[in-house]
Amino acid sequence: MRFGILGPLDVRAPDGTPLDPGGPRPRALLTLLLLDAGSTVSVRRLADGLYGDEPPAGAANALQSQISRLRGRLGLAIEAGPGGYRLAVSPDAVDLHRFERLARAGREALAGGDPARAAGLLREALGLWRGPALADLPDAGSLLVRLDELRLAAVQDRVEAELALGGGAELVPELRGLLAEHPISERLHGQLMRALVAAGRPAEALTAYEEARHALADALGAEPSPELSALHLELLRGREPAPQRGVPAQLTRFVGRDEELARIGALLAAERLVSLTGPGGAGKTRLAVEVVRPLPDVCFVELAPLDDGSRAAHAVLAALGVRDGFHPQGVDTTERLLSVLRDREVLLVLDNCEHLVDDAARVTGLLLAACPGVRILATSREGLGITGEVLWPVPPLGAGPAARLFADRAAAVRPDRALPQDERTRRLTEEVCAALDGLPLAIELAAARLRTLTLDELAARLGDRFRLLSRGDRTKAPRHRTLHAVVEWSWELLDDAERELARRLTVFSGGATCDAVEAVCGVPHPEDLLASLVEKSFLDVVEGRYAMLRTIRAYCARQLAEAGEEDRLRDAHAAYFLRLAERAEPRLRGAAQLPWLARLDAEQPNLDTALRRLTRAAPHDGLRLMAALSWFWRLRGRYGERTALAVDLLAAVGPKPPEGLVEEYLLCLINTVAGDGADPAEPGRVARADGLFDTLVRPLRRPVLVVLWSIAGGPARAMRDEVRAQVDADPWGVALLDLGLGFQELFAGRADASEAVFARALAGFRVTGDRWGMANCLDPLAMFADWRGDRVRALELLDEGLVRVRELAAPEETADLLHRRATVLLHGGDLAGAAAHYTRSAALARSVGIPDKVATARRGLGDVARLSGETARARGHYGAALEACAANWFSRAERVRILIGLGRAALAESRVREAADWFEQARGSACDTGVRASGAGARVSDSGELAEVAEALASLAVTVDPEEAARLLGAAHGLRGLLIDGDPDVVPVEEAARARLSAAAYEQAFEQGRSLRAAAVSER
């Protein structure tokens, strides 16, 4: 028989025929028995369930009578015992118990990384519900609460599984319905945000976070949890949420060290710096991974690949997902790192510090001193030597755990031939593990040999091969020799072809694909050899990429040098990755840019190695490789950390560009520009680049040169007439020209012409599929729509732009678009929405360590506060923004706007002389933000900033000289091409001027100002 209590009571005969238990009392009684199917239910519990707290006299007899009628009516086996009654049916015959079993299995499948199986189990479980549970039980009370919680948890687990399987848009209505019933469920809020992102609706996801924040504040007076806040930050950065938080996934089971896990976890909860120390191969990294895996807000930083300790801070930034980008005026890497982490709570795992321990200690000390929310778990062969550091020496495995690890790895390599469970096998296993000093790496390598050796043969070989691994005083033996002996022994078990490939593979950094192995190593069809090396633990393979353990790679590299093949293989490696980069470069400017960006991301260590090789051995080819990678670095924000490499390459090439490589030489010069003022030779290189740029007369082979030079040297470079003759007439190049022309028209105050050109550029970039180009056109087009008062269209354009920059994983550009969206909302009167967007923009800019963009967002918050009547708060925002602004061309226009904001705040408090002083400073700055006009060479000011100065001056003049105010508004119109429709700072000034003047007088003064344009402001 089958029973259902997840809804009205449902009883079915074995053939599916429905059976009627009778009236309300028998139905309630059967429901109570089914809740504990197969177990005894006490008489008291049954009586309470049927009659409540005050059962009638003779309740026990009545209950016995009800039981008899159930037996007779349904033919049920209800057994009477001394404690009560038991319904003799399997729990799996009851839908509630099947639901609990399926839901538990689904949750376990989800946790085990099998979302497809989890989704199927959870759908089956939830399908058992036919309505409100226990509908026939008069007073279910806490039981109903528990079942509703179980059902909600299963629904959330099912949603989680479907999100992992790529679900998105179809989940949004369901999640919104669930949140209507459970408004403070942070898990549901987070799932809604992720579903919206998956549906391509990132702006709605950000709004959903604000709704969650308000719901929690209203209901609980609490802020969102760190997990929900971290998800919000990932969305602000323009990235998909990262489920693993950067902790490396492990392919094998973790064996032993349960006590260490617990004690190190306790230390991390109490201390801010814990260092795991011990010899190489002791398992420090794996232990660190297992300790932090269940913890929130973890960032795993791999330091082993670094050969220069000065790049330790870069490695931490990269692990945090912070793009480097182009950062002018003195923002060094350490300052950026401190800026990113100053207000965050995060656990950093600094793995393999031993080869750069001084630099790792320096960075760690700075972070702990300046960032109170940061905790650090370090792994190193020696401690960092910092006050407050807690050392945890990681010992070799004890006899029992070592034997279990050996058996586990042996079973993995030969699942068809398990080790016998007898005394002799146990003794041999203990001897092998003891000879290997309990070092996990040595044990794993030894176990891998059981694919081809018996345990007896393995134990016999240890006597000859591992004299250095005897059980003597290990403190007197160099630690690296222990691992060297293990690898040497494994090396000797390879055949000649395997050895040849193993030593040649060491030229790769960060792994290699099979195609790269074949091309570089000169081994045709290497699949079988690679598989053999994987089986013998000389290689790991993940998603088609083959990589060596570091210790093995170091050993094999010496074999490569001894074979006399090193130079030839390194040259072949560099040549292969030069070809790859040059093949990728044009594809980064079109629809294929995402897969090619991912491919270059995967090969970044190899590309860097190739560039260093070519810098020393073939600098002309090094120019080609750097040129091919320059746009990739820009799109990925990896600009600054390659500056030193560009300087070295430039020195290797010499002062003049090689024949036919002028563009490549120019790009190398551009890559040397850090913009931080630290290098006194930089201005000279900028001047050389300017001169070389003027010599280019043919169409450019590398049109990205125009973009990169305008970023490094200022927009004047991209506004020259000769640039148009230098960009080839391919679709991307034409769209790029239109993008530059659009800014030229904008700076000249020709708004209509500028908008038309930007629209043409957008159409061109759409044809190519270039997301960077589309986003950079959508931003100004949204601005024009905003200026005309079409805020709905402006927001649509910006939302599309946000989708594009999210696809590129570009948090800096995301901050820019959020700022623009905030400004549109402000002009539309939505001050709360504007403040939320400015806040998000500031948080995102701060998270990637860019003070200039933080300043821009703080200025926006100042505008919101001022327009809300909170002038003191506004001055605080403006002051912070002014302090963050750097003295470079990136920030001059923003400085003008901040000064104007300070003046408007003073004017709102009737401090007219102070306002006049701020506006005069803004006017002086605006007149000094000039760019070279094409052809004539005269300095002209950016019309947009001058227009804002004119509007500010008009607000000062309107009460004393309305004609002057009208003239200044006309100048703003002439400079910009229009007045911004609905601008809350300008509309009151215009209305006041019109009220004080006749229509004719206003129009005359306005037209006079429009004709004078810049002169009306700069000569005032």
mmCIF file of C-alpha atoms in Angstrom, residues 310-429:
data_model
loop_
_atom_site.group_PDB
_atom_site.id
_atom_site.type_symbol
_atom_site.label_atom_id
_atom_site.label_comp_id
_atom_site.label_asym_id
_atom_site.label_seq_id
_atom_site.Cartn_x
_atom_site.Cartn_y
_atom_site.Cartn_z
ATOM 1 C CA SER A 310 58.548 42.511 -5.910
ATOM 2 C CA ARG A 311 55.539 41.019 -7.722
ATOM 3 C CA ALA A 312 54.033 39.512 -4.571
ATOM 4 C CA ALA A 313 51.506 42.339 -4.267
ATOM 5 C CA HIS A 314 50.591 41.865 -7.953
ATOM 6 C CA ALA A 315 49.910 38.200 -7.238
ATOM 7 C CA VAL A 316 47.544 39.063 -4.397
ATOM 8 C CA LEU A 317 45.695 41.590 -6.573
ATOM 9 C CA ALA A 318 45.382 39.045 -9.372
ATOM 10 C CA ALA A 319 44.029 36.394 -6.988
ATOM 11 C CA LEU A 320 41.473 38.915 -5.721
ATOM 12 C CA GLY A 321 40.308 39.363 -9.322
ATOM 13 C CA VAL A 322 41.505 42.978 -9.461
ATOM 14 C CA ARG A 323 42.400 44.152 -12.946
ATOM 15 C CA ASP A 324 45.560 46.212 -13.108
ATOM 16 C CA GLY A 325 44.523 48.675 -15.805
ATOM 17 C CA PHE A 326 46.300 51.976 -16.547
ATOM 18 C CA HIS A 327 46.711 53.888 -13.307
ATOM 19 C CA PRO A 328 48.245 57.355 -13.620
ATOM 20 C CA GLN A 329 49.911 59.539 -11.042
ATOM 21 C CA GLY A 330 51.616 57.599 -8.361
ATOM 22 C CA VAL A 331 49.279 54.748 -7.404
ATOM 23 C CA ASP A 332 51.722 51.884 -6.864
ATOM 24 C CA THR A 333 50.733 48.252 -6.510
ATOM 25 C CA THR A 334 51.040 48.116 -2.732
ATOM 26 C CA GLU A 335 48.868 51.215 -2.323
ATOM 27 C CA ARG A 336 46.261 49.682 -4.614
ATOM 28 C CA LEU A 337 46.323 46.455 -2.632
ATOM 29 C CA LEU A 338 45.821 48.307 0.646
ATOM 30 C CA SER A 339 42.998 50.311 -0.941
ATOM 31 C CA VAL A 340 41.267 47.129 -2.112
ATOM 32 C CA LEU A 341 41.497 45.366 1.268
ATOM 33 C CA ARG A 342 41.284 48.220 3.765
ATOM 34 C CA ASP A 343 37.541 47.811 4.352
ATOM 35 C CA ARG A 344 37.158 44.098 3.528
ATOM 36 C CA GLU A 345 37.024 40.987 5.672
ATOM 37 C CA VAL A 346 38.894 38.224 3.882
ATOM 38 C CA LEU A 347 41.169 35.281 4.625
ATOM 39 C CA LEU A 348 44.218 35.288 2.344
ATOM 40 C CA VAL A 349 46.103 32.049 1.799
ATOM 41 C CA LEU A 350 49.686 32.887 0.747
ATOM 42 C CA ASP A 351 50.965 29.585 -0.605
ATOM 43 C CA ASN A 352 54.678 28.729 -1.065
ATOM 44 C CA CYS A 353 56.364 31.778 0.428
ATOM 45 C CA GLU A 354 59.790 30.206 0.994
ATOM 46 C CA HIS A 355 61.591 31.419 -2.147
ATOM 47 C CA LEU A 356 60.585 35.061 -1.568
ATOM 48 C CA VAL A 357 60.082 35.063 2.172
ATOM 49 C CA ASP A 358 61.324 38.650 2.740
ATOM 50 C CA ASP A 359 58.908 40.148 0.204
ATOM 51 C CA ALA A 360 56.047 37.957 1.412
ATOM 52 C CA ALA A 361 56.749 39.095 4.972
ATOM 53 C CA ARG A 362 56.783 42.757 3.890
ATOM 54 C CA VAL A 363 53.417 42.526 2.125
ATOM 55 C CA THR A 364 51.930 40.516 4.993
ATOM 56 C CA GLY A 365 53.091 43.049 7.564
ATOM 57 C CA LEU A 366 51.612 45.963 5.612
ATOM 58 C CA LEU A 367 48.270 44.196 5.123
ATOM 59 C CA LEU A 368 47.927 43.216 8.771
ATOM 60 C CA ALA A 369 48.791 46.738 9.927
ATOM 61 C CA ALA A 370 46.519 48.627 7.525
ATOM 62 C CA CYS A 371 43.621 46.220 6.932
ATOM 63 C CA PRO A 372 41.996 45.095 10.197
ATOM 64 C CA GLY A 373 39.590 42.717 8.446
ATOM 65 C CA VAL A 374 42.356 40.701 6.768
ATOM 66 C CA ARG A 375 43.581 37.368 8.160
ATOM 67 C CA ILE A 376 46.420 35.392 6.580
ATOM 68 C CA LEU A 377 47.268 31.698 6.400
ATOM 69 C CA ALA A 378 50.770 31.233 4.953
ATOM 70 C CA THR A 379 52.615 28.096 3.848
ATOM 71 C CA SER A 380 56.398 28.182 3.792
ATOM 72 C CA ARG A 381 59.456 26.120 4.641
ATOM 73 C CA GLU A 382 60.292 28.815 7.176
ATOM 74 C CA GLY A 383 58.251 31.312 9.173
ATOM 75 C CA LEU A 384 57.722 34.867 7.967
ATOM 76 C CA GLY A 385 59.287 36.284 11.139
ATOM 77 C CA ILE A 386 56.518 38.808 11.905
ATOM 78 C CA THR A 387 55.474 39.776 15.422
ATOM 79 C CA GLY A 388 52.230 38.028 16.263
ATOM 80 C CA GLU A 389 52.815 35.161 13.820
ATOM 81 C CA VAL A 390 51.620 31.760 15.043
ATOM 82 C CA LEU A 391 53.707 28.915 13.633
ATOM 83 C CA TRP A 392 52.260 25.470 13.029
ATOM 84 C CA PRO A 393 54.952 22.990 11.973
ATOM 85 C CA VAL A 394 53.406 20.396 9.665
ATOM 86 C CA PRO A 395 54.948 17.046 10.590
ATOM 87 C CA PRO A 396 55.215 13.992 8.331
ATOM 88 C CA LEU A 397 52.260 11.648 8.513
ATOM 89 C CA GLY A 398 52.180 9.163 11.352
ATOM 90 C CA ALA A 399 52.291 5.450 10.618
ATOM 91 C CA GLY A 400 48.531 4.940 10.524
ATOM 92 C CA PRO A 401 47.587 7.936 8.321
ATOM 93 C CA ALA A 402 50.576 7.277 6.036
ATOM 94 C CA ALA A 403 49.454 3.674 5.475
ATOM 95 C CA ARG A 404 45.883 4.844 4.780
ATOM 96 C CA LEU A 405 47.142 7.413 2.270
ATOM 97 C CA PHE A 406 49.260 4.781 0.537
ATOM 98 C CA ALA A 407 46.335 2.350 0.354
ATOM 99 C CA ASP A 408 43.973 5.040 -0.924
ATOM 100 C CA ARG A 409 46.313 6.152 -3.724
ATOM 101 C CA ALA A 410 47.184 2.530 -4.576
ATOM 102 C CA ALA A 411 43.478 1.749 -4.970
ATOM 103 C CA ALA A 412 43.139 4.763 -7.263
ATOM 104 C CA VAL A 413 45.829 3.572 -9.686
ATOM 105 C CA ARG A 414 44.706 -0.076 -9.635
ATOM 106 C CA PRO A 415 40.989 -0.214 -8.717
ATOM 107 C CA ASP A 416 40.839 -3.732 -10.175
ATOM 108 C CA ARG A 417 43.551 -5.061 -7.878
ATOM 109 C CA ALA A 418 43.200 -3.920 -4.275
ATOM 110 C CA LEU A 419 45.987 -4.589 -1.792
ATOM 111 C CA PRO A 420 45.369 -7.791 0.203
ATOM 112 C CA GLN A 421 44.168 -7.228 3.744
ATOM 113 C CA ASP A 422 46.697 -9.459 5.523
ATOM 114 C CA GLU A 423 49.482 -9.027 8.037
ATOM 115 C CA ARG A 424 52.289 -9.299 5.482
ATOM 116 C CA THR A 425 50.780 -6.536 3.295
ATOM 117 C CA ARG A 426 50.304 -4.331 6.344
ATOM 118 C CA ARG A 427 53.960 -4.795 7.331
ATOM 119 C CA LEU A 428 55.284 -4.081 3.821
ATOM 120 C CA THR A 429 53.106 -0.976 3.581
#
